[in-house]
XYZ file of C-alpha atoms in Angstrom:
427
model
C -27.587 -28.584 14.598
C -26.768 -27.141 11.231
C -28.924 -26.488 8.236
C -25.778 -25.783 6.223
C -24.704 -28.790 4.128
C -21.452 -30.392 5.232
C -20.007 -29.863 1.766
C -20.295 -26.081 2.200
C -18.420 -26.061 5.514
C -14.679 -25.587 5.710
C -12.607 -28.537 6.986
C -12.160 -26.751 10.335
C -15.914 -26.134 10.638
C -16.657 -29.742 9.737
C -14.360 -30.865 12.530
C -16.039 -28.454 14.964
C -19.462 -29.745 13.921
C -18.474 -33.374 14.567
C -17.012 -32.430 17.962
C -20.175 -30.488 18.836
C -22.389 -33.444 17.958
C -20.267 -35.786 20.091
C -20.491 -33.463 23.103
C -24.242 -33.086 22.638
C -24.541 -36.860 22.652
C -22.420 -37.106 25.802
C -24.471 -34.428 27.604
C -27.745 -36.057 26.527
C -26.404 -39.454 27.579
C -25.610 -38.085 31.035
C -29.189 -36.765 31.350
C -30.663 -40.124 30.258
C -28.376 -41.958 32.640
C -29.574 -39.794 35.544
C -33.178 -40.374 34.485
C -32.701 -44.180 34.441
C -30.941 -44.101 37.802
C -33.763 -41.970 39.218
C -36.476 -44.377 38.008
C -34.686 -47.452 39.321
C -33.802 -45.911 42.688
C -37.298 -44.454 43.107
C -38.845 -47.889 42.395
C -36.570 -49.763 44.803
C -36.252 -47.105 47.529
C -39.007 -48.683 49.657
C -37.033 -51.927 49.883
C -33.624 -50.341 50.186
C -33.808 -46.987 52.023
C -30.211 -46.149 51.229
C -31.280 -45.757 47.602
C -32.853 -42.457 48.688
C -29.414 -40.905 48.461
C -29.005 -42.262 44.944
C -32.467 -41.008 43.990
C -31.708 -37.541 45.384
C -28.423 -37.396 43.458
C -30.082 -38.519 40.250
C -32.924 -36.072 40.765
C -30.488 -33.190 41.277
C -28.468 -34.308 38.270
C -31.599 -34.273 36.078
C -32.583 -30.833 37.331
C -29.077 -29.482 36.721
C -28.883 -31.066 33.275
C -32.314 -29.752 32.246
C -31.613 -26.259 33.622
C -28.291 -25.989 31.766
C -29.828 -27.505 28.609
C -32.485 -24.792 28.756
C -29.896 -22.053 29.331
C -27.615 -23.231 26.504
C -30.470 -23.790 24.084
C -32.013 -20.405 24.889
C -28.877 -18.715 23.590
C -29.380 -20.062 20.073
C -33.069 -20.937 19.663
C -36.404 -21.335 21.450
C -36.382 -24.497 23.634
C -38.862 -27.023 22.207
C -40.029 -24.238 19.877
C -41.997 -22.581 22.691
C -42.260 -18.738 22.615
C -40.659 -18.322 26.021
C -39.467 -14.764 26.755
C -35.729 -14.077 26.656
C -34.886 -17.101 24.535
C -33.263 -17.323 21.097
C -31.060 -14.484 22.314
C -28.417 -14.546 19.560
C -30.739 -14.505 16.495
C -33.095 -11.968 18.100
C -30.366 -9.606 19.326
C -27.837 -10.173 16.547
C -27.615 -6.510 15.524
C -27.282 -5.322 19.106
C -24.544 -7.882 19.744
C -22.697 -6.620 16.633
C -22.949 -3.011 17.805
C -21.783 -3.927 21.293
C -18.847 -5.904 19.906
C -17.892 -3.014 17.640
C -18.041 -0.543 20.534
C -15.986 -2.891 22.701
C -13.247 -3.201 20.084
C -13.299 0.540 19.363
C -12.991 1.411 23.049
C -10.517 -1.220 24.207
C -8.437 -2.129 21.155
C -8.485 0.950 18.903
C -7.628 3.483 21.600
C -4.625 5.630 20.704
C -2.939 4.872 24.038
C -3.199 1.133 23.451
C -1.846 1.386 19.904
C 1.018 3.700 20.891
C 2.020 1.523 23.856
C 1.994 -1.635 21.749
C 3.970 -0.131 18.858
C 6.458 1.586 21.155
C 7.412 -1.850 22.523
C 7.757 -3.342 19.052
C 10.951 -2.853 17.025
C 9.114 -2.361 13.766
C 11.980 -0.888 11.758
C 14.539 -3.453 12.924
C 12.237 -6.399 12.222
C 11.323 -5.046 8.833
C 14.983 -4.344 8.069
C 16.037 -7.864 9.107
C 13.446 -9.282 6.755
C 14.176 -6.841 3.947
C 17.952 -7.283 3.956
C 17.621 -10.923 2.857
C 18.258 -10.904 -0.925
C 15.346 -13.251 -1.640
C 12.965 -10.978 0.252
C 14.321 -7.873 -1.483
C 13.786 -9.556 -4.847
C 10.264 -10.496 -3.804
C 9.459 -6.897 -2.874
C 10.910 -5.707 -6.176
C 8.924 -8.318 -8.093
C 5.671 -7.293 -6.401
C 6.400 -3.618 -7.024
C 7.201 -4.406 -10.662
C 3.913 -6.270 -11.026
C 2.013 -3.319 -9.569
C 3.879 -0.836 -11.770
C 3.210 -2.977 -14.843
C -0.488 -3.091 -14.028
C -0.542 0.687 -13.641
C 1.239 1.208 -16.964
C -1.187 -1.118 -18.751
C -4.138 0.604 -17.122
C -2.995 4.057 -18.190
C -4.514 5.386 -21.372
C -1.842 6.594 -23.782
C -4.069 9.434 -24.924
C -4.715 10.513 -21.335
C -1.003 10.401 -20.472
C -0.071 12.358 -23.567
C -2.798 14.876 -22.756
C -1.481 15.159 -19.194
C 2.060 15.683 -20.466
C 0.806 18.321 -22.875
C -1.117 20.087 -20.096
C 1.885 20.015 -17.759
C 4.182 21.235 -20.524
C 1.816 24.069 -21.359
C 1.427 25.042 -17.707
C 5.103 24.906 -16.778
C 6.894 25.499 -20.086
C 4.705 27.339 -22.561
C 2.634 29.700 -20.438
C 5.505 31.089 -18.299
C 7.490 33.942 -19.869
C 10.939 32.592 -20.697
C 12.607 35.838 -21.649
C 13.228 37.407 -18.202
C 14.553 34.159 -16.760
C 16.723 33.428 -19.768
C 17.997 37.021 -19.773
C 18.876 36.847 -16.073
C 20.757 33.583 -16.505
C 22.585 34.905 -19.562
C 23.560 38.073 -17.687
C 25.042 36.056 -14.803
C 26.892 33.822 -17.276
C 28.485 36.813 -19.026
C 29.325 38.583 -15.768
C 31.181 35.507 -14.501
C 32.866 34.845 -17.902
C 31.323 31.374 -17.854
C 30.602 31.721 -21.580
C 34.274 31.861 -22.539
C 34.610 28.087 -22.411
C 31.755 27.780 -24.871
C 33.403 30.358 -27.170
C 36.708 28.465 -26.952
C 34.958 25.228 -27.803
C 33.258 26.809 -30.790
C 36.539 28.359 -32.045
C 38.364 25.043 -31.630
C 35.638 23.217 -33.504
C 35.693 25.722 -36.362
C 39.505 25.599 -36.500
C 39.526 21.778 -36.600
C 36.947 21.777 -39.346
C 38.918 24.297 -41.414
C 42.126 22.315 -41.054
C 40.442 19.099 -42.189
C 38.246 20.555 -44.944
C 40.461 22.842 -47.083
C 38.836 21.424 -50.212
C 35.541 22.955 -49.179
C 36.976 26.392 -50.052
C 37.697 25.459 -53.640
C 35.354 27.556 -55.739
C 33.645 29.019 -52.647
C 34.559 32.582 -53.737
C 36.091 32.151 -57.178
C 32.842 30.916 -58.699
C 31.443 34.386 -58.108
C 34.295 36.105 -60.087
C 33.691 37.292 -63.681
C 34.309 34.715 -66.373
C 37.165 36.661 -67.920
C 39.307 36.338 -64.749
C 42.080 33.728 -65.311
C 41.757 30.316 -63.645
C 45.012 30.928 -61.817
C 43.448 33.915 -60.128
C 40.476 31.772 -59.114
C 42.759 29.395 -57.295
C 44.694 32.236 -55.705
C 41.479 33.831 -54.415
C 40.209 30.542 -52.897
C 43.508 29.764 -51.202
C 43.772 33.303 -49.877
C 40.221 33.131 -48.447
C 41.004 29.787 -46.787
C 44.282 31.076 -45.364
C 42.705 34.250 -44.006
C 39.854 32.321 -42.431
C 42.301 29.956 -40.751
C 44.457 32.866 -39.534
C 41.381 34.634 -38.182
C 40.224 31.596 -36.212
C 43.713 31.020 -34.804
C 43.974 34.678 -33.810
C 40.636 34.517 -32.017
C 41.753 31.370 -30.237
C 45.062 32.890 -29.139
C 43.900 36.362 -28.051
C 41.456 36.563 -25.123
C 40.864 40.227 -25.991
C 40.360 39.690 -29.704
C 37.779 42.063 -31.231
C 35.668 39.090 -32.273
C 35.531 37.890 -28.685
C 34.690 41.387 -27.497
C 31.990 41.580 -30.150
C 30.505 38.321 -28.884
C 30.646 39.613 -25.308
C 28.904 42.811 -26.330
C 26.242 40.918 -28.247
C 25.536 38.616 -25.281
C 25.284 41.614 -22.938
C 22.820 43.328 -25.255
C 20.865 40.093 -25.694
C 20.626 39.547 -21.933
C 19.420 43.106 -21.424
C 16.958 42.855 -24.299
C 15.474 39.614 -22.997
C 14.793 41.289 -19.680
C 13.675 44.763 -20.830
C 12.896 44.847 -24.571
C 9.199 44.048 -25.187
C 9.785 43.465 -28.912
C 12.555 40.917 -28.361
C 10.554 39.198 -25.660
C 7.561 39.049 -27.966
C 9.607 37.432 -30.742
C 10.949 34.805 -28.312
C 7.468 33.992 -27.007
C 6.139 33.751 -30.549
C 8.941 31.381 -31.545
C 8.335 29.286 -28.425
C 4.606 29.015 -29.114
C 5.187 28.090 -32.736
C 7.628 25.404 -31.653
C 5.383 23.750 -29.050
C 2.241 24.084 -31.133
C 3.866 22.301 -34.037
C 2.208 18.930 -34.837
C 5.633 17.429 -35.195
C 6.434 18.242 -31.553
C 3.227 16.500 -30.468
C 4.131 13.455 -32.525
C 7.600 13.449 -30.997
C 6.129 13.586 -27.473
C 3.845 10.633 -28.289
C 6.789 8.659 -29.666
C 8.876 9.431 -26.591
C 6.063 8.248 -24.268
C 5.479 5.061 -26.248
C 9.202 4.310 -26.335
C 9.601 5.008 -22.618
C 6.550 2.885 -21.782
C 7.744 -0.048 -23.867
C 11.195 0.170 -22.309
C 9.782 0.275 -18.782
C 7.485 -2.683 -19.397
C 10.356 -4.737 -20.787
C 12.623 -3.844 -17.863
C 9.919 -4.553 -15.276
C 9.144 -7.943 -16.807
C 12.776 -9.125 -16.877
C 14.138 -10.180 -13.447
C 17.676 -9.788 -14.791
C 17.171 -6.292 -16.183
C 19.328 -3.504 -14.844
C 16.287 -1.751 -13.413
C 15.126 -4.824 -11.445
C 18.638 -5.701 -10.258
C 19.404 -2.177 -9.078
C 15.992 -1.896 -7.427
C 16.573 -5.167 -5.517
C 19.995 -3.957 -4.407
C 18.517 -0.651 -3.250
C 15.786 -2.430 -1.285
C 18.349 -4.731 0.376
C 20.517 -1.722 1.262
C 17.514 -0.006 2.838
C 16.832 -3.159 4.853
C 20.464 -3.318 5.987
C 20.333 0.273 7.190
C 17.059 -0.305 9.001
C 18.524 -3.363 10.714
C 21.822 -1.769 11.820
C 21.309 1.975 12.358
C 19.626 2.783 15.702
C 19.051 6.432 14.789
C 17.219 5.476 11.596
C 15.259 2.807 13.470
C 14.108 5.368 16.020
C 12.953 7.768 13.304
C 11.100 5.103 11.338
C 9.486 3.648 14.463
C 8.381 7.130 15.462
C 6.905 7.813 12.020
C 5.110 4.466 11.974
C 3.726 4.932 15.483
C 2.542 8.478 14.808
C 0.932 7.388 11.532
C -0.832 4.439 13.180
C -2.098 6.574 16.066
C -3.327 9.219 13.635
C -5.184 6.642 11.556
C -6.692 5.024 14.650
C -7.820 8.355 16.103
C -9.303 9.450 12.800
C -10.852 6.220 11.551
C -11.373 3.940 14.552
C -15.149 4.426 14.460
C -15.155 3.571 10.756
C -12.999 0.502 11.431
C -15.264 -0.692 14.234
C -18.330 -0.076 12.090
C -17.058 -2.805 9.753
C -17.910 -5.311 12.476
C -21.312 -3.767 13.111
C -22.224 -3.551 9.440
C -20.994 -7.083 8.731
C -23.000 -8.610 11.576
C -26.103 -6.699 10.493
C -25.823 -8.229 7.014
C -25.580 -11.763 8.364
C -28.635 -13.989 8.246
C -29.827 -14.689 11.845
C -29.896 -18.461 11.301
C -26.424 -18.489 9.744
C -25.106 -16.270 12.522
C -26.487 -18.647 15.129
C -24.867 -21.590 13.407
C -21.508 -19.838 13.107
C -21.420 -18.901 16.779
C -22.670 -22.303 17.922
C -19.924 -23.980 15.897
C -17.318 -21.816 17.614
C -18.476 -22.107 21.247
C -21.130 -24.849 21.232
C -18.742 -27.633 22.282
C -17.693 -25.729 25.406
C -21.334 -25.000 26.210
C -22.085 -28.731 26.084
C -19.437 -29.155 28.760
C -21.506 -26.745 30.822
C -24.469 -29.098 30.428
C -22.320 -32.024 31.501
C -20.917 -30.100 34.452
C -24.432 -29.033 35.399
C -25.441 -32.676 35.540
C -22.568 -33.552 37.836
C -22.944 -30.457 40.046
C -26.718 -30.982 40.242
C -26.224 -34.585 41.332
C -23.750 -33.549 44.041
C -26.017 -30.718 45.181
C -29.039 -33.053 45.340
C -27.063 -35.608 47.307
C -25.749 -32.963 49.721
C -29.195 -31.441 50.304
C -30.726 -34.874 50.913
C -27.955 -35.877 53.304
C -28.089 -32.622 55.268
C -31.885 -32.796 55.511
C -31.787 -36.365 56.887
C -29.016 -35.474 59.275
C -30.964 -32.536 60.747
C -34.411 -34.111 60.979
C -33.564 -36.472 63.912
C -31.916 -33.578 65.771
C -34.978 -31.402 65.343
C -37.293 -34.118 66.569
C -35.129 -34.790 69.628
């Protein structure tokens, strides 16, 4: 049957080929048996008239066997190599068969009604949740996702990523005007007294520093006094400056209406107004922002941050015991548990999945079916014939065998009926 070497066939195809050859031998053996019976009965019929029934059965069996052999063979090749019309149907009409099969699948299997009905009767979310809630399965999903993420990170060009980050930063951070937004936020902060906590924190920090760093005031002012001033006066001046500074900080801390606090409030109010309405102040802020982001050092820092983040991600993705992998597995298992136990969530997910599948089928079913058509068109006619014959040839040989048996019975019945009616007609 096959021109394809046995070594190139899969184990299943090799088994099909052996079974096909056995059935061909059986069908051929039945034909030869009928032929031998026909010859013997035809030769001895004159001596034993009852052999006419045997001859008729054998004759019908041969006719049935030959007719079915012709029909089966005509599907795959030309019988005896003769150019008989409407033979070798599969190799000659391969492309048309592929198109018809594609249309059949598109019409009957990829119809939106069929897909929706099938999915609506399938508990997709619950089944997926039952599978996903198993810790081993959750870890498997996490491992596969980590492998994919690692491949993506390795495939990314560092220069391209840094360029993308720079473009996004320029689009969303540098190009927009910060001043009006910052001024609006600052105005709301001052109006709600939200800045007072920051002022208190600053005053406390300054007070703590002063209390713990009195030595820092030694010589801070006295070194600027004339040389003829006595050393005792130097010390007195430094201690007085330290004491006054400490008193001032404590007074600011204790008095919510201290002039220093009011001065800060007034400055913040003016700053908020200037950021929103003063073109000069806004220009200075924008200039400072541009100088900051255009600095080479900032670009180097961004590159270092990306490289550090990338290295950290790769290490975490590669380690099954890393916090990232462990938390991801736990999150996946929790999602599976919710899918398996929450009917409302199941209904939503099933609805989303069904709608998505129906949309894809409606939009791409012709493209999906064309895969079959295009694939069959690319097949070699001889290889296509062999593939199909391997799949269905054994059953077709049964047709040959059945044809032999049915033909023999039909021949016997016709012969018996004819001999039964002839004496009646003559009478």
